[in-house]
Amino acid sequence: MLKIGVFSKLSRISIRMLRHYDEIGLLAPEVIDRFSGYRYYSEAQLPIAERITFLKNMGFSLAATKEILENFEDRDAFSQFLSVKKAEVTEEVCDLERRLILLETTMAKLRKDESTMTYSVSIKKLPERYVASVRQIIPSYDQEGILWHILVEETAPLQMQDTEPSYTLAIFHDGEHKETDVDVEVQKSVKGNYPNTEHVVFKTVPPIFIASATYQGSYDKISEVNEAVANWVKDNGYEFNGLSFSIYHVSPHETQDSSQWITEVCYPVKKK
């Protein structure tokens, strides 16, 4: 039998953690002397301690580790635990990569002249348009492509003619930013008249007065442009008057190079 100090050295687990493992039923001493209270472990428990450390290093919680150890001989169950943990770690890595990109982008902007970080906001009137429209609840904003795929696929047999200029845009119908289940409508302005399809509705959209800013680059910049438009509206005696939308002048449909995308962020406004 091994005293707790010796077992701690051999297992490379602190005495404090060994006591905690005992409290939660993860790894109990083989024997506790009822008179002295000394804890004794057996050599046969060293492989168990090693498994606990191994699972901890892979990121498993102590609760999950306990469940795995209780079913350690079940290879299928262990494989399922590993698959779930791999998916979690992969998502964490993706999240860290997104944060790193955001940090690097922000640092790069700080190194540039401040004038390169500003956006020009203008007031304009968007004319009346006849559009092909698809509106649905989709899982998230970055899955807007689902709607464009529906529009293109269902209208292909109609051989639609684009207007000049052609307005291709997405309208965000929720009154707030949502993490999931977002209400989005995509529109494409067309010439002529066409019958509705299963999911595509053709309609005439009235003219609208907007404040807008156009930028080139990936959609990660939209928050900055939103801020620029909001400040302009506040500083120039206007107020918001409807749902925001984005016009895609150059989109992923034309090029997969995000540095070449050109987007116009639009907010309906009116004079105070």
PDB file of C-alpha atoms in Angstrom:
ATOM      1  CA  MET A   1       0.000   0.000   0.000  1.00  0.00           C
ATOM      2  CA  LEU A   2       1.132   3.538  -0.748  1.00  0.00           C
ATOM      3  CA  LYS A   3       0.725   6.571   1.487  1.00  0.00           C
ATOM      4  CA  ILE A   4      -1.013   9.503  -0.200  1.00  0.00           C
ATOM      5  CA  GLY A   5       2.265  11.451  -0.513  1.00  0.00           C
ATOM      6  CA  VAL A   6       3.994   8.591  -2.309  1.00  0.00           C
ATOM      7  CA  PHE A   7       0.984   7.978  -4.524  1.00  0.00           C
ATOM      8  CA  SER A   8       0.920  11.707  -5.331  1.00  0.00           C
ATOM      9  CA  LYS A   9       4.525  11.593  -6.524  1.00  0.00           C
ATOM     10  CA  LEU A  10       4.052   8.416  -8.565  1.00  0.00           C
ATOM     11  CA  SER A  11       0.795   9.574 -10.176  1.00  0.00           C
ATOM     12  CA  ARG A  12       1.921  13.213 -10.529  1.00  0.00           C
ATOM     13  CA  ILE A  13      -1.382  14.358  -9.021  1.00  0.00           C
ATOM     14  CA  SER A  14      -1.300  16.785  -6.104  1.00  0.00           C
ATOM     15  CA  ILE A  15      -2.529  15.670  -2.691  1.00  0.00           C
ATOM     16  CA  ARG A  16      -5.159  18.406  -2.845  1.00  0.00           C
ATOM     17  CA  MET A  17      -6.540  17.006  -6.108  1.00  0.00           C
ATOM     18  CA  LEU A  18      -6.429  13.428  -4.816  1.00  0.00           C
ATOM     19  CA  ARG A  19      -8.581  14.497  -1.880  1.00  0.00           C
ATOM     20  CA  HIS A  20     -10.953  16.270  -4.262  1.00  0.00           C
ATOM     21  CA  TYR A  21     -11.168  13.170  -6.464  1.00  0.00           C
ATOM     22  CA  ASP A  22     -12.079  11.192  -3.349  1.00  0.00           C
ATOM     23  CA  GLU A  23     -14.804  13.705  -2.397  1.00  0.00           C
ATOM     24  CA  ILE A  24     -16.510  13.441  -5.789  1.00  0.00           C
ATOM     25  CA  GLY A  25     -16.147   9.673  -6.018  1.00  0.00           C
ATOM     26  CA  LEU A  26     -13.677   9.722  -8.886  1.00  0.00           C
ATOM     27  CA  LEU A  27     -10.711   8.049  -7.205  1.00  0.00           C
ATOM     28  CA  ALA A  28     -11.061   6.912  -3.594  1.00  0.00           C
ATOM     29  CA  PRO A  29      -8.201   5.568  -1.474  1.00  0.00           C
ATOM     30  CA  GLU A  30      -8.006   1.823  -1.191  1.00  0.00           C
ATOM     31  CA  VAL A  31      -7.935   2.121   2.592  1.00  0.00           C
ATOM     32  CA  ILE A  32      -8.421   4.899   5.139  1.00  0.00           C
ATOM     33  CA  ASP A  33      -7.031   4.110   8.579  1.00  0.00           C
ATOM     34  CA  ARG A  34      -9.964   4.612  10.942  1.00  0.00           C
ATOM     35  CA  PHE A  35      -7.708   5.668  13.804  1.00  0.00           C
ATOM     36  CA  SER A  36      -5.187   7.956  12.109  1.00  0.00           C
ATOM     37  CA  GLY A  37      -7.228   8.991   9.065  1.00  0.00           C
ATOM     38  CA  TYR A  38      -4.257   8.250   6.815  1.00  0.00           C
ATOM     39  CA  ARG A  39      -5.136   7.470   3.229  1.00  0.00           C
ATOM     40  CA  TYR A  40      -3.536   4.558   1.435  1.00  0.00           C
ATOM     41  CA  TYR A  41      -3.644   3.758  -2.254  1.00  0.00           C
ATOM     42  CA  SER A  42      -2.671   0.572  -4.047  1.00  0.00           C
ATOM     43  CA  GLU A  43      -0.267   0.250  -6.944  1.00  0.00           C
ATOM     44  CA  ALA A  44      -3.203  -1.059  -8.984  1.00  0.00           C
ATOM     45  CA  GLN A  45      -4.771   2.427  -8.807  1.00  0.00           C
ATOM     46  CA  LEU A  46      -1.878   4.082 -10.634  1.00  0.00           C
ATOM     47  CA  PRO A  47      -3.275   3.169 -14.106  1.00  0.00           C
ATOM     48  CA  ILE A  48      -6.625   4.690 -13.074  1.00  0.00           C
ATOM     49  CA  ALA A  49      -4.876   7.887 -11.987  1.00  0.00           C
ATOM     50  CA  GLU A  50      -3.071   7.939 -15.311  1.00  0.00           C
ATOM     51  CA  ARG A  51      -6.387   7.607 -17.191  1.00  0.00           C
ATOM     52  CA  ILE A  52      -7.838  10.508 -15.213  1.00  0.00           C
ATOM     53  CA  THR A  53      -4.887  12.737 -16.134  1.00  0.00           C
ATOM     54  CA  PHE A  54      -5.077  11.561 -19.749  1.00  0.00           C
ATOM     55  CA  LEU A  55      -8.772  12.444 -20.020  1.00  0.00           C
ATOM     56  CA  LYS A  56      -8.245  15.750 -18.197  1.00  0.00           C
ATOM     57  CA  ASN A  57      -5.550  16.707 -20.716  1.00  0.00           C
ATOM     58  CA  MET A  58      -8.039  16.065 -23.535  1.00  0.00           C
ATOM     59  CA  GLY A  59     -10.412  18.560 -21.932  1.00  0.00           C
ATOM     60  CA  PHE A  60     -12.983  16.226 -20.376  1.00  0.00           C
ATOM     61  CA  SER A  61     -14.724  17.510 -17.269  1.00  0.00           C
ATOM     62  CA  LEU A  62     -14.399  15.527 -14.057  1.00  0.00           C
ATOM     63  CA  ALA A  63     -18.046  14.496 -14.341  1.00  0.00           C
ATOM     64  CA  ALA A  64     -17.466  13.182 -17.867  1.00  0.00           C
ATOM     65  CA  THR A  65     -14.225  11.529 -16.742  1.00  0.00           C
ATOM     66  CA  LYS A  66     -16.088   9.697 -13.992  1.00  0.00           C
ATOM     67  CA  GLU A  67     -18.695   8.456 -16.462  1.00  0.00           C
ATOM     68  CA  ILE A  68     -16.014   7.325 -18.925  1.00  0.00           C
ATOM     69  CA  LEU A  69     -14.111   5.423 -16.233  1.00  0.00           C
ATOM     70  CA  GLU A  70     -17.269   3.664 -15.127  1.00  0.00           C
ATOM     71  CA  ASN A  71     -17.683   2.381 -18.702  1.00  0.00           C
ATOM     72  CA  PHE A  72     -14.052   2.249 -19.743  1.00  0.00           C
ATOM     73  CA  GLU A  73     -14.233  -1.258 -21.166  1.00  0.00           C
ATOM     74  CA  ASP A  74     -17.070  -0.220 -23.528  1.00  0.00           C
ATOM     75  CA  ARG A  75     -15.075   0.814 -26.592  1.00  0.00           C
ATOM     76  CA  ASP A  76     -18.131   2.071 -28.478  1.00  0.00           C
ATOM     77  CA  ALA A  77     -19.149   4.353 -25.611  1.00  0.00           C
ATOM     78  CA  PHE A  78     -15.582   5.635 -25.256  1.00  0.00           C
ATOM     79  CA  SER A  79     -15.404   6.289 -29.000  1.00  0.00           C
ATOM     80  CA  GLN A  80     -18.635   8.287 -28.788  1.00  0.00           C
ATOM     81  CA  PHE A  81     -17.214  10.397 -25.950  1.00  0.00           C
ATOM     82  CA  LEU A  82     -14.113  11.072 -28.037  1.00  0.00           C
ATOM     83  CA  SER A  83     -16.181  12.074 -31.087  1.00  0.00           C
ATOM     84  CA  VAL A  84     -18.262  14.523 -29.080  1.00  0.00           C
ATOM     85  CA  LYS A  85     -15.180  16.045 -27.459  1.00  0.00           C
ATOM     86  CA  LYS A  86     -13.449  16.334 -30.843  1.00  0.00           C
ATOM     87  CA  ALA A  87     -16.438  18.288 -32.202  1.00  0.00           C
ATOM     88  CA  GLU A  88     -16.365  20.595 -29.156  1.00  0.00           C
ATOM     89  CA  VAL A  89     -12.625  21.220 -29.480  1.00  0.00           C
ATOM     90  CA  THR A  90     -12.945  21.835 -33.219  1.00  0.00           C
ATOM     91  CA  GLU A  91     -15.604  24.474 -32.558  1.00  0.00           C
ATOM     92  CA  GLU A  92     -13.407  26.069 -29.894  1.00  0.00           C
ATOM     93  CA  VAL A  93     -10.505  26.192 -32.342  1.00  0.00           C
ATOM     94  CA  CYS A  94     -12.721  27.849 -34.974  1.00  0.00           C
ATOM     95  CA  ASP A  95     -13.903  30.378 -32.406  1.00  0.00           C
ATOM     96  CA  LEU A  96     -10.314  31.159 -31.402  1.00  0.00           C
ATOM     97  CA  GLU A  97      -9.335  31.544 -35.055  1.00  0.00           C
ATOM     98  CA  ARG A  98     -12.198  34.023 -35.554  1.00  0.00           C
ATOM     99  CA  ARG A  99     -11.044  35.969 -32.499  1.00  0.00           C
ATOM    100  CA  LEU A 100      -7.467  35.971 -33.768  1.00  0.00           C
ATOM    101  CA  ILE A 101      -8.570  37.316 -37.144  1.00  0.00           C
ATOM    102  CA  LEU A 102     -10.591  40.045 -35.406  1.00  0.00           C
ATOM    103  CA  LEU A 103      -7.597  40.993 -33.251  1.00  0.00           C
ATOM    104  CA  GLU A 104      -5.231  41.069 -36.218  1.00  0.00           C
ATOM    105  CA  THR A 105      -7.693  43.099 -38.299  1.00  0.00           C
ATOM    106  CA  THR A 106      -8.181  45.623 -35.509  1.00  0.00           C
ATOM    107  CA  MET A 107      -4.442  45.947 -34.949  1.00  0.00           C
ATOM    108  CA  ALA A 108      -3.908  46.485 -38.670  1.00  0.00           C
ATOM    109  CA  LYS A 109      -6.533  49.238 -38.693  1.00  0.00           C
ATOM    110  CA  LEU A 110      -4.904  50.975 -35.764  1.00  0.00           C
ATOM    111  CA  ARG A 111      -1.649  51.066 -37.709  1.00  0.00           C
ATOM    112  CA  LYS A 112      -3.351  52.796 -40.620  1.00  0.00           C
ATOM    113  CA  ASP A 113      -4.274  56.441 -40.914  1.00  0.00           C
ATOM    114  CA  GLU A 114      -7.634  57.065 -39.250  1.00  0.00           C
ATOM    115  CA  SER A 115      -9.078  58.447 -42.490  1.00  0.00           C
ATOM    116  CA  THR A 116      -8.909  54.988 -44.060  1.00  0.00           C
ATOM    117  CA  MET A 117     -11.292  53.684 -41.375  1.00  0.00           C
ATOM    118  CA  THR A 118     -14.144  56.058 -42.154  1.00  0.00           C
ATOM    119  CA  TYR A 119     -17.058  55.420 -44.486  1.00  0.00           C
ATOM    120  CA  SER A 120     -18.905  57.902 -46.660  1.00  0.00           C
ATOM    121  CA  VAL A 121     -22.629  58.062 -45.922  1.00  0.00           C
ATOM    122  CA  SER A 122     -25.099  59.475 -48.436  1.00  0.00           C
ATOM    123  CA  ILE A 123     -28.836  60.085 -48.696  1.00  0.00           C
ATOM    124  CA  LYS A 124     -30.651  58.712 -51.710  1.00  0.00           C
ATOM    125  CA  LYS A 125     -34.019  57.578 -52.936  1.00  0.00           C
ATOM    126  CA  LEU A 126     -34.302  53.962 -54.006  1.00  0.00           C
ATOM    127  CA  PRO A 127     -36.842  53.869 -56.869  1.00  0.00           C
ATOM    128  CA  GLU A 128     -39.921  51.712 -57.179  1.00  0.00           C
ATOM    129  CA  ARG A 129     -38.934  48.198 -58.201  1.00  0.00           C
ATOM    130  CA  TYR A 130     -40.552  44.990 -59.441  1.00  0.00           C
ATOM    131  CA  VAL A 131     -38.768  42.168 -57.616  1.00  0.00           C
ATOM    132  CA  ALA A 132     -38.515  38.439 -57.234  1.00  0.00           C
ATOM    133  CA  SER A 133     -38.613  37.808 -53.478  1.00  0.00           C
ATOM    134  CA  VAL A 134     -37.982  34.919 -51.091  1.00  0.00           C
ATOM    135  CA  ARG A 135     -38.651  35.356 -47.380  1.00  0.00           C
ATOM    136  CA  GLN A 136     -38.068  32.636 -44.790  1.00  0.00           C
ATOM    137  CA  ILE A 137     -36.834  31.955 -41.285  1.00  0.00           C
ATOM    138  CA  ILE A 138     -33.261  30.684 -41.614  1.00  0.00           C
ATOM    139  CA  PRO A 139     -30.875  29.358 -38.929  1.00  0.00           C
ATOM    140  CA  SER A 140     -28.533  32.380 -38.908  1.00  0.00           C
ATOM    141  CA  TYR A 141     -27.535  35.440 -40.904  1.00  0.00           C
ATOM    142  CA  ASP A 142     -24.525  33.751 -42.459  1.00  0.00           C
ATOM    143  CA  GLN A 143     -26.816  31.163 -44.073  1.00  0.00           C
ATOM    144  CA  GLU A 144     -28.537  33.718 -46.266  1.00  0.00           C
ATOM    145  CA  GLY A 145     -27.279  31.733 -49.256  1.00  0.00           C
ATOM    146  CA  ILE A 146     -30.128  29.271 -48.641  1.00  0.00           C
ATOM    147  CA  LEU A 147     -32.601  31.912 -49.855  1.00  0.00           C
ATOM    148  CA  TRP A 148     -30.548  32.892 -52.903  1.00  0.00           C
ATOM    149  CA  HIS A 149     -30.288  29.233 -53.891  1.00  0.00           C
ATOM    150  CA  ILE A 150     -34.085  28.914 -53.734  1.00  0.00           C
ATOM    151  CA  LEU A 151     -34.581  32.078 -55.780  1.00  0.00           C
ATOM    152  CA  VAL A 152     -32.125  31.064 -58.499  1.00  0.00           C
ATOM    153  CA  GLU A 153     -33.321  27.465 -58.703  1.00  0.00           C
ATOM    154  CA  GLU A 154     -37.061  28.212 -58.858  1.00  0.00           C
ATOM    155  CA  THR A 155     -36.804  31.116 -61.316  1.00  0.00           C
ATOM    156  CA  ALA A 156     -34.333  29.490 -63.732  1.00  0.00           C
ATOM    157  CA  PRO A 157     -37.128  28.250 -66.067  1.00  0.00           C
ATOM    158  CA  LEU A 158     -38.639  31.777 -66.209  1.00  0.00           C
ATOM    159  CA  GLN A 159     -35.584  33.308 -67.930  1.00  0.00           C
ATOM    160  CA  MET A 160     -36.000  36.551 -66.008  1.00  0.00           C
ATOM    161  CA  GLN A 161     -34.510  39.807 -67.294  1.00  0.00           C
ATOM    162  CA  ASP A 162     -32.555  41.986 -64.869  1.00  0.00           C
ATOM    163  CA  THR A 163     -33.247  45.686 -64.511  1.00  0.00           C
ATOM    164  CA  GLU A 164     -30.552  48.258 -65.198  1.00  0.00           C
ATOM    165  CA  PRO A 165     -29.241  48.852 -62.635  1.00  0.00           C
ATOM    166  CA  SER A 166     -30.116  45.574 -60.988  1.00  0.00           C
ATOM    167  CA  TYR A 167     -30.880  45.741 -57.279  1.00  0.00           C
ATOM    168  CA  THR A 168     -29.942  42.568 -55.424  1.00  0.00           C
ATOM    169  CA  LEU A 169     -30.539  42.915 -51.720  1.00  0.00           C
ATOM    170  CA  ALA A 170     -31.410  41.271 -48.400  1.00  0.00           C
ATOM    171  CA  ILE A 171     -33.892  42.743 -45.906  1.00  0.00           C
ATOM    172  CA  PHE A 172     -33.685  41.844 -42.213  1.00  0.00           C
ATOM    173  CA  HIS A 173     -37.203  41.716 -40.812  1.00  0.00           C
ATOM    174  CA  ASP A 174     -36.427  41.110 -37.144  1.00  0.00           C
ATOM    175  CA  GLY A 175     -36.543  44.236 -35.033  1.00  0.00           C
ATOM    176  CA  GLU A 176     -33.403  43.127 -33.231  1.00  0.00           C
ATOM    177  CA  HIS A 177     -30.234  41.138 -33.803  1.00  0.00           C
ATOM    178  CA  LYS A 178     -30.943  37.445 -33.233  1.00  0.00           C
ATOM    179  CA  GLU A 179     -28.529  34.567 -32.740  1.00  0.00           C
ATOM    180  CA  THR A 180     -30.777  31.977 -34.410  1.00  0.00           C
ATOM    181  CA  ASP A 181     -33.985  31.643 -36.452  1.00  0.00           C
ATOM    182  CA  VAL A 182     -33.681  34.960 -38.278  1.00  0.00           C
ATOM    183  CA  ASP A 183     -36.343  36.414 -40.561  1.00  0.00           C
ATOM    184  CA  VAL A 184     -34.646  37.378 -43.826  1.00  0.00           C
ATOM    185  CA  GLU A 185     -35.965  38.326 -47.264  1.00  0.00           C
ATOM    186  CA  VAL A 186     -33.874  38.440 -50.423  1.00  0.00           C
ATOM    187  CA  GLN A 187     -34.933  40.436 -53.480  1.00  0.00           C
ATOM    188  CA  LYS A 188     -33.761  40.805 -57.050  1.00  0.00           C
ATOM    189  CA  SER A 189     -35.193  43.525 -59.291  1.00  0.00           C
ATOM    190  CA  VAL A 190     -36.381  42.274 -62.690  1.00  0.00           C
ATOM    191  CA  LYS A 191     -38.097  43.521 -65.850  1.00  0.00           C
ATOM    192  CA  GLY A 192     -41.426  42.117 -67.023  1.00  0.00           C
ATOM    193  CA  ASN A 193     -44.034  40.101 -65.157  1.00  0.00           C
ATOM    194  CA  TYR A 194     -43.718  36.538 -63.930  1.00  0.00           C
ATOM    195  CA  PRO A 195     -45.872  33.992 -62.095  1.00  0.00           C
ATOM    196  CA  ASN A 196     -45.103  33.166 -58.482  1.00  0.00           C
ATOM    197  CA  THR A 197     -43.375  29.848 -57.821  1.00  0.00           C
ATOM    198  CA  GLU A 198     -43.501  27.644 -54.734  1.00  0.00           C
ATOM    199  CA  HIS A 199     -41.326  29.965 -52.636  1.00  0.00           C
ATOM    200  CA  VAL A 200     -40.701  32.986 -54.889  1.00  0.00           C
ATOM    201  CA  VAL A 201     -43.148  35.904 -54.851  1.00  0.00           C
ATOM    202  CA  PHE A 202     -43.103  38.645 -57.488  1.00  0.00           C
ATOM    203  CA  LYS A 203     -44.197  42.057 -56.278  1.00  0.00           C
ATOM    204  CA  THR A 204     -43.778  45.783 -56.742  1.00  0.00           C
ATOM    205  CA  VAL A 205     -41.840  47.528 -53.994  1.00  0.00           C
ATOM    206  CA  PRO A 206     -42.504  51.252 -53.380  1.00  0.00           C
ATOM    207  CA  PRO A 207     -39.699  53.841 -53.470  1.00  0.00           C
ATOM    208  CA  ILE A 208     -37.840  54.435 -50.239  1.00  0.00           C
ATOM    209  CA  PHE A 209     -35.598  57.164 -48.815  1.00  0.00           C
ATOM    210  CA  ILE A 210     -32.371  55.741 -47.352  1.00  0.00           C
ATOM    211  CA  ALA A 211     -29.063  56.619 -45.741  1.00  0.00           C
ATOM    212  CA  SER A 212     -26.401  54.277 -47.045  1.00  0.00           C
ATOM    213  CA  ALA A 213     -22.688  53.566 -47.031  1.00  0.00           C
ATOM    214  CA  THR A 214     -20.856  51.396 -49.552  1.00  0.00           C
ATOM    215  CA  TYR A 215     -17.723  49.462 -48.710  1.00  0.00           C
ATOM    216  CA  GLN A 216     -15.461  46.869 -50.280  1.00  0.00           C
ATOM    217  CA  GLY A 217     -14.412  43.705 -48.458  1.00  0.00           C
ATOM    218  CA  SER A 218     -15.788  40.862 -46.371  1.00  0.00           C
ATOM    219  CA  TYR A 219     -19.037  40.978 -44.439  1.00  0.00           C
ATOM    220  CA  ASP A 220     -17.078  41.188 -41.165  1.00  0.00           C
ATOM    221  CA  LYS A 221     -16.956  44.961 -41.734  1.00  0.00           C
ATOM    222  CA  ILE A 222     -20.731  45.440 -41.591  1.00  0.00           C
ATOM    223  CA  SER A 223     -20.744  46.330 -37.876  1.00  0.00           C
ATOM    224  CA  GLU A 224     -18.302  49.195 -38.545  1.00  0.00           C
ATOM    225  CA  VAL A 225     -20.412  50.462 -41.427  1.00  0.00           C
ATOM    226  CA  ASN A 226     -23.575  50.234 -39.307  1.00  0.00           C
ATOM    227  CA  GLU A 227     -21.877  52.429 -36.722  1.00  0.00           C
ATOM    228  CA  ALA A 228     -20.861  54.968 -39.360  1.00  0.00           C
ATOM    229  CA  VAL A 229     -24.418  55.188 -40.730  1.00  0.00           C
ATOM    230  CA  ALA A 230     -25.944  55.420 -37.244  1.00  0.00           C
ATOM    231  CA  ASN A 231     -23.634  58.283 -36.280  1.00  0.00           C
ATOM    232  CA  TRP A 232     -24.361  60.087 -39.538  1.00  0.00           C
ATOM    233  CA  VAL A 233     -28.124  59.772 -39.021  1.00  0.00           C
ATOM    234  CA  LYS A 234     -27.822  61.121 -35.485  1.00  0.00           C
ATOM    235  CA  ASP A 235     -25.547  64.010 -36.464  1.00  0.00           C
ATOM    236  CA  ASN A 236     -27.579  65.161 -39.487  1.00  0.00           C
ATOM    237  CA  GLY A 237     -31.099  65.470 -38.103  1.00  0.00           C
ATOM    238  CA  TYR A 238     -32.568  62.215 -39.417  1.00  0.00           C
ATOM    239  CA  GLU A 239     -34.176  59.230 -37.713  1.00  0.00           C
ATOM    240  CA  PHE A 240     -34.576  55.592 -38.701  1.00  0.00           C
ATOM    241  CA  ASN A 241     -37.772  54.773 -40.558  1.00  0.00           C
ATOM    242  CA  GLY A 242     -37.921  51.083 -41.422  1.00  0.00           C
ATOM    243  CA  LEU A 243     -36.040  47.835 -41.788  1.00  0.00           C
ATOM    244  CA  SER A 244     -32.355  47.802 -42.652  1.00  0.00           C
ATOM    245  CA  PHE A 245     -31.132  45.983 -45.730  1.00  0.00           C
ATOM    246  CA  SER A 246     -27.970  45.381 -47.731  1.00  0.00           C
ATOM    247  CA  ILE A 247     -27.529  45.797 -51.477  1.00  0.00           C
ATOM    248  CA  TYR A 248     -24.969  43.414 -52.980  1.00  0.00           C
ATOM    249  CA  HIS A 249     -23.198  45.133 -55.870  1.00  0.00           C
ATOM    250  CA  VAL A 250     -20.504  42.442 -56.034  1.00  0.00           C
ATOM    251  CA  SER A 251     -21.351  39.298 -54.081  1.00  0.00           C
ATOM    252  CA  PRO A 252     -20.097  35.733 -53.626  1.00  0.00           C
ATOM    253  CA  HIS A 253     -22.165  34.918 -56.707  1.00  0.00           C
ATOM    254  CA  GLU A 254     -19.700  36.918 -58.820  1.00  0.00           C
ATOM    255  CA  THR A 255     -16.465  36.067 -56.980  1.00  0.00           C
ATOM    256  CA  GLN A 256     -15.306  33.987 -54.011  1.00  0.00           C
ATOM    257  CA  ASP A 257     -12.604  36.568 -53.260  1.00  0.00           C
ATOM    258  CA  SER A 258     -14.102  38.391 -50.262  1.00  0.00           C
ATOM    259  CA  SER A 259     -11.743  41.344 -50.734  1.00  0.00           C
ATOM    260  CA  GLN A 260     -13.609  42.124 -53.975  1.00  0.00           C
ATOM    261  CA  TRP A 261     -17.143  42.077 -52.546  1.00  0.00           C
ATOM    262  CA  ILE A 262     -18.928  45.433 -52.662  1.00  0.00           C
ATOM    263  CA  THR A 263     -21.854  45.912 -50.282  1.00  0.00           C
ATOM    264  CA  GLU A 264     -24.108  48.887 -49.618  1.00  0.00           C
ATOM    265  CA  VAL A 265     -25.554  49.027 -46.101  1.00  0.00           C
ATOM    266  CA  CYS A 266     -28.905  50.831 -46.180  1.00  0.00           C
ATOM    267  CA  TYR A 267     -31.236  52.259 -43.529  1.00  0.00           C
ATOM    268  CA  PRO A 268     -34.602  53.852 -44.359  1.00  0.00           C
ATOM    269  CA  VAL A 269     -34.688  57.322 -42.779  1.00  0.00           C
ATOM    270  CA  LYS A 270     -36.788  60.449 -42.510  1.00  0.00           C
ATOM    271  CA  LYS A 271     -36.148  63.995 -41.337  1.00  0.00           C
ATOM    272  CA  LYS A 272     -36.926  64.651 -37.700  1.00  0.00           C
TER     273      LYS A 272
END
